[in-house]
XYZ file of C-alpha atoms in Angstrom:
670
model
C -23.679 -19.149 7.843
C -19.943 -18.406 8.707
C -18.198 -14.807 8.287
C -15.430 -15.210 5.439
C -12.093 -13.252 5.709
C -9.272 -13.291 3.261
C -8.760 -17.029 3.143
C -6.340 -16.785 -0.266
C -3.999 -14.209 1.484
C -1.597 -17.399 2.523
C -2.123 -18.874 -0.831
C -0.714 -15.860 -2.549
C 2.315 -15.621 -0.244
C 2.761 -19.441 -0.988
C 2.358 -18.887 -4.679
C 5.092 -15.903 -4.398
C 7.579 -18.082 -2.146
C 6.664 -21.576 -1.578
C 10.075 -22.633 -0.380
C 9.770 -20.991 2.901
C 7.079 -23.396 4.050
C 8.458 -26.563 2.704
C 12.132 -25.808 3.605
C 12.809 -23.195 5.862
C 16.362 -23.867 6.707
C 17.239 -24.556 3.294
C 15.546 -21.363 2.035
C 17.100 -19.149 4.652
C 20.617 -20.767 3.776
C 19.989 -19.665 0.118
C 19.260 -16.108 1.095
C 22.207 -15.713 3.088
C 24.546 -17.415 0.642
C 23.342 -15.207 -2.259
C 24.078 -12.016 -0.085
C 27.473 -13.139 0.654
C 28.448 -14.337 -2.861
C 27.004 -11.634 -5.127
C 28.325 -8.102 -5.849
C 25.167 -6.724 -6.857
C 23.709 -4.218 -4.188
C 20.316 -4.552 -5.825
C 20.347 -8.439 -5.379
C 21.553 -8.034 -1.825
C 18.805 -5.378 -0.784
C 16.199 -7.713 -2.439
C 17.434 -10.722 -0.429
C 17.570 -8.825 2.700
C 13.828 -7.707 2.161
C 13.122 -11.619 1.696
C 14.599 -12.142 4.961
C 12.522 -9.499 6.551
C 9.464 -10.763 5.151
C 10.362 -14.361 6.517
C 11.129 -13.030 9.948
C 8.205 -10.971 10.342
C 5.743 -12.848 12.040
C 8.269 -14.668 14.332
C 10.849 -11.824 15.357
C 10.110 -8.191 14.727
C 13.645 -6.952 15.701
C 15.280 -9.251 13.302
C 12.683 -8.217 10.555
C 13.265 -4.457 10.827
C 16.930 -4.848 10.906
C 16.891 -6.812 7.666
C 14.437 -4.300 6.044
C 16.797 -1.540 7.021
C 19.960 -3.272 5.853
C 17.898 -3.733 2.371
C 16.911 0.210 2.087
C 20.767 1.079 2.707
C 21.979 -0.961 -0.142
C 18.688 -0.366 -2.519
C 17.925 3.304 -1.978
C 20.162 4.393 -5.149
C 18.077 2.024 -7.346
C 14.421 3.609 -7.602
C 12.943 -0.070 -8.305
C 14.289 -1.211 -4.917
C 13.419 1.760 -3.263
C 9.915 1.159 -4.405
C 10.149 -2.474 -3.207
C 11.287 -1.198 0.268
C 8.191 0.468 0.840
C 6.277 -2.612 -0.040
C 8.009 -4.813 2.509
C 7.812 -1.941 5.276
C 4.008 -2.088 4.353
C 4.180 -5.830 5.121
C 6.239 -5.024 8.376
C 3.484 -2.887 9.618
C 0.530 -5.520 8.840
C -1.373 -5.883 12.040
C 0.784 -3.393 13.978
C -0.127 -0.085 12.558
C -2.570 0.138 9.922
C -2.319 3.688 8.959
C 1.287 3.242 8.159
C 0.770 0.024 6.372
C -1.823 1.698 4.028
C 0.811 4.580 3.485
C 3.509 2.473 2.595
C 1.704 0.294 0.325
C 0.570 3.708 -1.665
C 4.168 4.610 -1.827
C 5.544 1.162 -3.324
C 2.700 1.343 -6.142
C 3.669 5.092 -6.704
C 7.288 4.092 -7.162
C 6.793 1.019 -9.121
C 4.331 2.763 -11.615
C 7.224 4.077 -13.634
C 8.288 0.435 -14.615
C 6.466 -1.105 -17.300
C 7.457 -4.626 -16.812
C 5.644 -7.956 -15.354
C 7.377 -8.086 -12.369
C 6.478 -4.423 -11.182
C 2.885 -4.957 -12.211
C 2.915 -8.358 -9.919
C 4.586 -6.362 -7.360
C 1.832 -3.755 -7.583
C -0.714 -6.100 -7.659
C 0.595 -7.862 -4.407
C 1.003 -4.285 -2.515
C -2.661 -3.526 -3.575
C -3.766 -6.880 -2.434
C -2.260 -6.235 1.047
C -3.934 -2.820 1.077
C -7.399 -4.279 0.635
C -6.445 -6.703 3.529
C -5.784 -3.771 5.784
C -9.288 -2.235 4.748
C -10.881 -5.937 5.534
C -9.387 -6.031 8.952
C -10.961 -2.507 9.516
C -14.494 -4.010 8.369
C -14.217 -1.539 5.358
C -15.341 -4.249 3.048
C -16.445 -1.757 0.050
C -12.687 -0.188 0.633
C -11.283 -3.535 0.184
C -13.500 -4.159 -2.945
C -12.610 -1.001 -4.361
C -9.040 -1.985 -4.343
C -9.129 -5.616 -5.599
C -11.585 -4.600 -8.448
C -9.918 -1.325 -9.404
C -6.350 -1.831 -8.638
C -5.397 -5.695 -8.358
C -7.580 -7.033 -11.000
C -6.164 -4.774 -13.797
C -2.395 -4.960 -12.604
C -2.453 -8.972 -12.311
C -4.175 -9.237 -15.894
C -1.077 -6.946 -17.092
C 1.276 -9.348 -15.318
C 0.003 -12.341 -16.981
C -0.178 -14.733 -13.964
C -3.148 -16.906 -14.383
C -2.871 -18.588 -11.235
C -2.241 -15.032 -9.335
C -5.323 -13.684 -11.119
C -7.699 -16.738 -10.506
C -6.873 -16.198 -6.414
C -7.893 -12.555 -6.784
C -11.156 -13.521 -8.473
C -11.759 -15.844 -5.348
C -10.777 -12.930 -2.696
C -13.238 -10.579 -4.571
C -15.833 -13.137 -4.359
C -15.435 -13.654 -0.441
C -15.657 -10.212 0.296
C -19.033 -10.022 -1.766
C -20.194 -12.991 0.244
C -19.557 -10.862 3.474
C -21.893 -8.446 2.380
C -24.452 -11.126 1.743
C -24.352 -10.135 -1.987
C -24.238 -13.957 -3.230
C -25.205 -13.371 -6.715
C -22.636 -10.965 -7.150
C -19.945 -13.401 -6.156
C -20.780 -16.010 -8.629
C -19.167 -14.530 -11.712
C -16.040 -14.047 -9.904
C -16.239 -17.735 -8.286
C -16.617 -18.960 -12.025
C -13.923 -17.088 -13.422
C -11.462 -18.184 -10.461
C -12.366 -21.870 -10.882
C -12.103 -21.584 -14.793
C -8.354 -20.418 -14.273
C -7.582 -23.007 -11.615
C -8.744 -26.014 -14.068
C -5.322 -26.259 -15.816
C -3.309 -25.799 -12.588
C -0.449 -27.643 -11.699
C -0.931 -31.093 -9.830
C 1.120 -29.396 -6.941
C -1.317 -26.382 -6.895
C -4.598 -28.276 -6.651
C -5.279 -26.921 -3.555
C -6.442 -23.841 -5.274
C -9.171 -25.553 -6.964
C -10.339 -27.255 -4.034
C -10.468 -24.070 -2.116
C -12.443 -22.285 -5.078
C -14.675 -25.341 -4.958
C -15.403 -25.084 -1.265
C -15.729 -21.217 -1.433
C -18.383 -21.384 -4.189
C -20.270 -24.034 -2.097
C -20.603 -21.713 0.836
C -21.748 -18.823 -1.579
C -24.625 -21.288 -2.568
C -25.596 -22.104 1.055
C -26.041 -18.306 1.316
C -28.341 -18.377 -1.758
C -29.972 -21.283 0.025
C -29.329 -23.475 -2.963
C -28.251 -26.733 -1.255
C -28.362 -28.731 -4.477
C -25.815 -26.751 -6.185
C -23.752 -26.294 -2.796
C -23.663 -30.340 -2.352
C -22.658 -30.466 -5.886
C -19.510 -28.221 -5.580
C -18.679 -29.502 -1.953
C -18.545 -33.244 -4.013
C -16.333 -31.784 -6.652
C -13.934 -30.502 -3.650
C -13.939 -34.019 -2.350
C -13.175 -35.699 -5.468
C -9.992 -33.278 -6.023
C -8.841 -33.684 -2.604
C -8.847 -37.707 -3.122
C -6.751 -37.141 -5.898
C -4.340 -34.845 -4.081
C -3.196 -37.337 -1.482
C 0.063 -38.394 -2.736
C 0.859 -35.213 -4.388
C 3.766 -33.100 -3.106
C 2.936 -29.695 -2.187
C 3.850 -26.597 -0.244
C 0.715 -27.058 1.693
C -0.363 -30.122 4.118
C -3.311 -31.633 2.365
C -4.979 -31.444 5.722
C -5.608 -27.938 5.608
C -8.010 -28.064 2.935
C -9.318 -31.376 4.118
C -10.404 -29.655 7.214
C -12.126 -26.965 5.319
C -14.034 -29.674 3.629
C -15.456 -31.026 6.974
C -16.308 -27.696 8.031
C -18.264 -27.054 4.822
C -19.853 -30.419 4.978
C -20.887 -29.978 8.374
C -22.662 -26.608 7.854
C -24.384 -28.337 4.801
C -25.528 -31.277 7.031
C -26.813 -28.932 10.127
C -28.714 -26.805 7.408
C -30.414 -29.792 5.763
C -31.222 -31.161 9.295
C -28.771 -34.412 9.186
C -27.861 -33.850 12.573
C -26.026 -37.443 12.750
C -24.119 -36.733 9.612
C -23.168 -33.028 11.015
C -22.008 -34.500 14.346
C -19.766 -37.135 12.582
C -18.187 -34.345 9.908
C -17.814 -31.906 12.986
C -15.787 -34.496 15.052
C -13.531 -35.083 12.069
C -13.094 -31.318 11.754
C -12.460 -30.598 15.243
C -9.831 -33.501 14.978
C -7.944 -32.156 11.978
C -8.236 -28.579 13.682
C -6.476 -29.611 16.794
C -3.758 -31.342 14.640
C -3.293 -28.044 12.902
C -3.540 -25.536 15.843
C -6.405 -23.540 14.069
C -8.100 -21.913 16.817
C -10.383 -20.037 13.937
C -11.776 -23.295 12.600
C -12.307 -24.964 15.818
C -14.274 -22.017 16.866
C -16.475 -21.968 13.599
C -17.100 -25.722 14.390
C -18.230 -25.220 17.785
C -20.834 -22.649 16.397
C -22.195 -25.621 14.191
C -22.114 -27.646 16.868
C -23.890 -25.456 19.079
C -26.754 -25.295 16.419
C -27.250 -28.847 16.503
C -27.403 -28.970 20.384
C -29.976 -26.145 20.094
C -32.216 -28.885 17.666
C -31.671 -31.577 20.158
C -32.799 -28.905 23.194
C -29.342 -29.825 25.042
C -29.354 -26.061 26.101
C -26.880 -26.259 28.973
C -23.973 -27.676 26.595
C -25.081 -25.387 23.740
C -24.610 -22.319 26.360
C -21.307 -23.643 27.150
C -20.035 -23.491 23.679
C -21.366 -19.896 23.132
C -19.878 -18.575 26.390
C -16.401 -19.794 25.764
C -16.591 -18.267 22.205
C -16.927 -14.988 23.410
C -14.022 -14.937 25.420
C -12.006 -15.918 22.430
C -10.024 -13.230 20.494
C -10.432 -15.045 17.130
C -13.999 -14.200 17.547
C -13.613 -10.974 18.513
C -11.538 -10.118 15.616
C -14.475 -9.339 13.220
C -17.554 -7.144 14.086
C -19.607 -9.578 12.406
C -18.474 -13.103 14.360
C -19.027 -10.954 17.395
C -22.409 -9.801 16.363
C -23.380 -13.480 15.187
C -22.579 -14.974 19.069
C -24.244 -12.051 20.749
C -27.487 -12.760 18.844
C -26.865 -16.617 19.392
C -26.634 -16.084 23.254
C -29.784 -13.617 23.210
C -31.836 -16.218 21.175
C -30.712 -19.253 23.552
C -31.590 -17.357 26.761
C -34.965 -16.092 25.268
C -35.730 -19.718 24.140
C -35.025 -21.085 28.048
C -36.824 -18.116 29.671
C -34.095 -16.201 31.275
C -35.195 -12.859 30.037
C -32.634 -10.783 32.050
C -29.562 -12.286 30.559
C -31.529 -12.291 26.920
C -31.904 -8.475 27.437
C -28.625 -8.112 28.171
C -26.976 -9.794 25.140
C -29.450 -8.618 22.723
C -28.501 -5.116 24.062
C -24.977 -5.695 23.625
C -25.768 -7.021 19.996
C -27.865 -3.387 19.354
C -25.065 -1.277 20.355
C -22.721 -3.639 17.807
C -25.387 -3.677 15.215
C -26.194 0.130 15.212
C -22.590 0.361 13.520
C -23.675 -1.872 10.575
C -27.247 -0.242 10.130
C -29.058 -3.608 11.217
C -32.557 -2.017 11.767
C -34.020 -5.414 12.173
C -31.672 -5.996 15.252
C -33.218 -2.631 16.554
C -36.598 -3.872 16.497
C -36.008 -7.261 18.247
C -34.196 -4.973 21.209
C -37.261 -2.961 21.323
C -39.646 -5.632 21.731
C -37.448 -7.679 24.276
C -37.228 -4.338 26.197
C -40.728 -4.127 26.396
C -41.059 -7.847 27.715
C -38.181 -7.358 30.259
C -39.793 -3.952 31.510
C -43.120 -5.525 31.743
C -41.607 -8.686 33.759
C -39.919 -6.076 36.243
C -43.334 -3.978 36.644
C -44.962 -7.414 37.833
C -42.275 -8.225 40.426
C -42.445 -4.661 41.823
C -46.283 -4.996 42.016
C -46.154 -8.351 44.026
C -43.532 -6.946 46.497
C -45.284 -3.987 47.132
C -48.837 -5.209 47.510
C -48.787 -5.609 51.448
C -47.855 -2.126 51.713
C -50.541 0.518 52.299
C -51.888 2.960 49.997
C -50.122 6.071 51.063
C -46.641 4.530 51.147
C -47.269 3.565 47.502
C -48.439 6.959 46.663
C -45.611 8.441 47.837
C -43.244 6.224 46.184
C -44.725 6.913 42.949
C -44.459 10.702 43.558
C -40.700 10.320 44.413
C -40.165 8.416 41.108
C -42.093 10.778 39.162
C -39.743 13.596 40.745
C -36.724 11.806 40.084
C -37.546 11.365 36.367
C -38.537 14.956 36.278
C -35.410 16.063 37.960
C -33.304 13.561 35.473
C -34.850 14.971 32.415
C -34.521 18.521 33.441
C -30.650 17.925 34.212
C -30.196 16.095 30.967
C -31.819 18.969 28.888
C -29.823 21.576 30.904
C -26.579 19.530 30.184
C -27.345 18.826 26.482
C -27.824 22.538 26.061
C -24.692 23.418 27.889
C -22.648 20.681 25.753
C -24.135 22.178 22.480
C -23.073 25.762 23.578
C -19.766 24.683 24.340
C -19.515 22.613 20.997
C -20.684 25.771 18.951
C -18.019 27.914 20.785
C -15.248 25.517 20.361
C -16.199 25.031 16.356
C -16.502 28.741 16.299
C -12.839 29.420 17.618
C -11.575 26.556 15.509
C -13.009 28.146 12.413
C -11.554 31.491 13.491
C -8.283 29.832 13.954
C -8.667 28.013 10.597
C -9.199 31.160 8.676
C -6.284 33.051 10.120
C -3.975 30.238 9.176
C -5.513 29.883 5.668
C -4.911 33.926 5.359
C -1.112 33.309 6.260
C -0.767 30.339 4.112
C -1.924 32.576 1.037
C 0.372 35.534 1.936
C 3.330 33.092 2.385
C 2.394 31.316 -1.047
C 2.233 34.717 -2.524
C 5.587 35.925 -1.604
C 7.366 32.600 -2.349
C 5.704 32.661 -5.909
C 6.942 36.136 -6.075
C 10.461 35.205 -5.157
C 10.472 32.124 -7.659
C 9.197 34.717 -10.528
C 11.998 37.145 -9.492
C 14.559 34.190 -9.558
C 13.421 33.152 -13.019
C 13.423 36.417 -14.399
C 16.900 36.726 -13.572
C 17.783 33.320 -14.658
C 16.107 34.394 -17.946
C 18.351 37.484 -18.356
C 21.025 35.443 -17.377
C 20.297 33.183 -20.200
C 19.545 35.972 -22.681
C 22.646 37.642 -21.946
C 24.793 34.360 -22.325
C 23.011 33.892 -25.692
C 24.024 37.650 -26.644
C 27.694 37.126 -25.342
C 28.028 33.854 -27.294
C 26.713 35.088 -30.328
C 29.102 37.967 -30.269
C 32.166 35.980 -29.384
C 31.406 33.529 -32.106
C 30.179 35.890 -34.879
C 32.301 38.696 -33.799
C 35.850 37.816 -32.094
C 35.423 34.351 -33.539
C 35.114 35.951 -37.045
C 38.127 38.309 -36.320
C 40.276 35.517 -35.350
C 39.567 33.342 -38.238
C 40.488 36.238 -40.765
C 43.500 36.694 -38.756
C 44.537 33.176 -39.037
C 43.636 33.113 -42.864
C 45.811 36.158 -43.530
C 48.665 35.083 -41.725
C 48.625 31.846 -43.556
C 48.445 33.799 -47.072
C 51.117 36.031 -45.677
C 53.466 32.946 -45.340
C 52.573 31.394 -48.761
C 53.301 34.813 -50.316
C 56.585 35.327 -48.824
C 57.593 31.582 -49.131
C 58.097 31.555 -45.159
C 56.777 28.313 -44.690
C 60.026 27.287 -42.442
C 59.446 30.081 -40.005
C 58.952 28.123 -36.653
C 57.374 31.241 -34.777
C 55.145 32.121 -37.485
C 53.717 28.143 -37.095
C 53.646 28.800 -33.510
C 51.310 31.936 -34.043
C 49.141 30.014 -36.529
C 48.840 26.936 -33.734
C 47.966 29.624 -31.243
C 45.413 31.031 -33.244
C 43.879 27.957 -34.123
C 43.402 26.929 -30.433
C 42.044 30.120 -29.499
C 39.211 29.708 -31.983
C 38.725 26.159 -30.730
C 38.315 27.572 -27.293
C 36.226 30.184 -28.031
C 33.733 27.749 -30.098
C 33.874 25.652 -26.858
C 32.929 28.510 -24.600
C 30.204 29.706 -26.902
C 28.805 25.923 -27.284
C 28.454 25.694 -23.205
C 26.762 29.132 -23.278
C 24.213 28.114 -26.167
C 23.129 24.493 -25.782
C 23.082 24.447 -29.844
C 22.709 20.483 -29.978
C 19.615 21.108 -27.711
C 17.859 23.589 -30.165
C 18.671 21.492 -33.329
C 18.537 17.904 -31.863
C 16.627 18.163 -28.707
C 17.203 17.406 -25.213
C 18.285 13.900 -25.324
C 21.024 14.631 -27.929
C 22.147 17.717 -25.998
C 22.649 15.724 -22.660
C 24.443 12.866 -24.232
C 26.620 15.180 -25.957
C 27.466 16.944 -22.901
C 28.226 13.531 -21.287
C 30.544 12.758 -23.786
C 32.393 15.976 -23.692
C 32.911 15.496 -20.131
C 34.295 11.981 -20.199
C 37.870 11.821 -20.093
C 40.497 8.804 -19.452
C 39.906 9.549 -15.711
C 36.281 10.172 -15.634
C 33.385 7.921 -16.968
C 30.206 9.824 -17.460
C 27.372 7.346 -18.184
C 23.936 8.796 -19.553
C 20.466 6.724 -19.458
C 17.656 8.016 -21.018
C 14.431 5.899 -19.993
C 10.738 6.132 -21.127
C 10.691 9.723 -22.176
C 7.881 9.872 -24.972
C 6.738 13.441 -24.689
C 7.970 16.676 -26.328
C 8.683 19.215 -23.797
C 8.496 23.111 -24.655
C 11.970 24.484 -25.566
C 11.913 26.779 -22.355
C 11.626 23.761 -20.112
C 14.322 21.660 -22.046
C 16.832 24.747 -21.464
C 16.084 24.493 -17.763
C 16.638 20.898 -17.189
C 19.783 21.124 -19.397
C 21.146 23.830 -17.104
C 20.267 21.942 -14.092
C 22.104 19.075 -15.326
C 25.137 20.942 -16.520
C 25.278 22.821 -13.484
C 24.981 19.354 -11.300
C 27.925 17.496 -13.643
C 30.050 20.534 -13.448
C 29.745 20.451 -9.379
C 30.717 16.787 -9.612
C 33.735 17.433 -11.813
C 35.155 20.303 -10.154
C 34.632 19.626 -6.479
C 34.051 15.688 -6.058
C 37.058 14.228 -7.904
C 34.636 11.680 -9.043
C 35.794 8.506 -11.176
C 32.333 7.643 -12.109
C 29.078 9.505 -12.604
C 25.531 8.349 -13.753
C 22.930 10.492 -15.176
C 19.533 8.957 -15.369
C 16.378 10.775 -17.016
C 12.951 8.992 -16.513
C 9.503 10.567 -16.862
C 5.833 9.688 -15.764
C 3.188 11.765 -17.297
C 3.544 15.339 -15.735
C 6.697 14.351 -13.841
C 10.246 14.253 -14.995
C 12.712 12.437 -12.759
C 16.812 13.251 -12.517
C 18.973 11.202 -10.873
C 22.768 11.899 -10.490
C 25.101 9.537 -8.961
C 28.884 9.785 -8.290
C 31.561 8.203 -6.266
C 33.628 11.377 -5.282
C 33.919 13.125 -2.402
C 30.758 13.842 -0.206
C 30.115 17.229 1.298
C 27.702 18.639 3.997
C 24.175 19.053 2.793
C 23.042 20.846 6.120
C 25.434 23.543 5.638
C 23.763 27.252 5.994
C 22.599 28.437 2.466
C 24.955 31.369 2.679
C 27.837 28.756 2.588
C 26.609 26.924 -0.290
C 27.920 27.659 -3.801
C 26.381 29.729 -6.618
C 25.777 26.502 -8.784
C 23.788 24.834 -6.328
C 21.651 27.656 -5.422
C 21.391 28.264 -9.363
C 19.891 24.478 -9.499
C 17.551 24.772 -6.552
C 16.099 28.270 -7.950
C 15.627 26.307 -11.509
C 13.839 23.222 -9.620
C 11.631 25.642 -7.931
C 10.779 27.295 -11.302
C 9.528 24.031 -12.373
C 7.241 23.657 -9.136
C 10.043 20.515 -8.301
C 11.659 18.894 -5.585
C 15.324 18.132 -5.016
C 16.912 15.573 -2.732
C 20.420 15.578 -1.893
C 22.109 12.410 -0.369
C 25.781 13.321 0.730
C 28.122 13.235 3.611
C 30.959 15.124 4.413
C 34.191 13.061 4.369
C 32.423 10.144 2.960
C 32.297 8.662 -0.506
C 29.652 9.010 -2.721
C 26.824 11.903 -3.675
C 23.334 11.170 -4.990
C 20.944 13.950 -6.305
C 17.170 12.985 -7.162
C 14.936 15.713 -8.602
C 11.430 15.542 -9.684
C 10.388 18.541 -12.148
C 6.636 19.216 -13.021
C 6.682 19.669 -16.738
C 4.254 20.662 -19.895
C 3.138 17.402 -21.663
């Protein structure tokens, strides 16, 4: 049986963007035209990402350049920022597995705050490609975990039946790789059911599902059902000949001939097997499909063995060993090594049989194949026996004294060798023990220093919070005194003055009127100051109303402050609401005072225990890397409050350039 890989990865890509394969020039033109004509930075960013994905396998330099252009335009949009990580993960596929994994996980985290079908589908795609990386590393169980626990639930929430069906087939192929054919059956059945009503242009999905199911029943040695699904695939292929599709029908016809060849080889119908193998080879050459050519070659070697055409079978296997497609998967190499060992054993070439079985053993140890170890041991015994017999024949003419001396020398050499190995093992163990002890001591010291640093940092945060709480309390006290004391006195003075003018019939006195107006302005200004010092709207109506009131207060004819409150469902403790309010109040005040901005966007979102704040303005930028002592008090207060909530702050701005973006993440109580 053959080794399966992610046969549907290309199909998934086709479903997402079938125009790439059918008309690449027209596809590229449409993307470039959208970039030139649209005014939306987010749409431009998305099209740059698509261009990067198009060039990924053809020109990595060009792909990376488009990726970075999209990043620059989309960085201010959280959705596009998450998209960037997804496409960056695609870029590293096959280049750097570690970076690819990391960026797929970043993409999932960034998209998780959005509850739309598009977000679910993009997250499913990121996890699917994450599983593909595990597959390339021969970690089939890691790939299964990603597909079953992440891709399937997200695909169901996205509501795309075609996408969901392809994921069921992908999961089944991994179970087949693990030789757990019975577990693959329910996933294959669900995939076929979802493809039954697929559009005619996507009949290839149903063909692929039937062929994969046929292969699975080969693994279970149920050749009757294997033939049934093979015939179903051929029926759909015959119906698809004149249907326009983004995939050439020859690709799936090749798969059919490969499966049919395997079926006829297994059922000993050698003539039919050779006929279907020749058809498959012809199509594979037309499609330049080296993987399929080698897979068919392996089946053909099986037929040649049955016909005892050993030299031809040997040539096929030795050619397979040198092909990079064979060496890309461990199971393919193992299968080829075993076949060569078996061939040489059959032809009586015990030396080569031993060499190939030894290679197979080394490779098989990593896959925990105990049966392979037994075979190696048995063949090794036969090999050593044959060598001893040759040695006895070659030394038969020599005298007995020389023979005894040779035996003694051999024994002494073995003894010295064993002693040397024993001493080397003791020295190695001692060195490893010393090195590990040294590393453990160093690690303990590092942990101790880190604990001291954490304690100092926490103490500083606590001190700053005490200062901020004291300041908040003092502001509240002063505000109450101003409002209740001085405000009341001014209001009383205003009333008395009005009463006086009415009693004296002195309403025409302009100076008294001006005094009354000044008192009224003073009372209004006093209330505004008290209002800023105590966020009364927050205490009465909550954080959202207080922030919206703050934005409305700051908006003028020359300044537009836009407020967005997204997906925030939990009620936060009052103290945390006040801290968030003060952070936003300080940040907006800085933008108004120092940036000369015309437009300000305040966006608040929440994901479980993390509260996100984004503040963008189009005003003057500043030097973010300036020394702490040169930073304003307002910025220091913001950072102190962010640290109190175990949060992080990111400020994107440059001196002498337009625009500043502040991204804050706070850990809140839910």
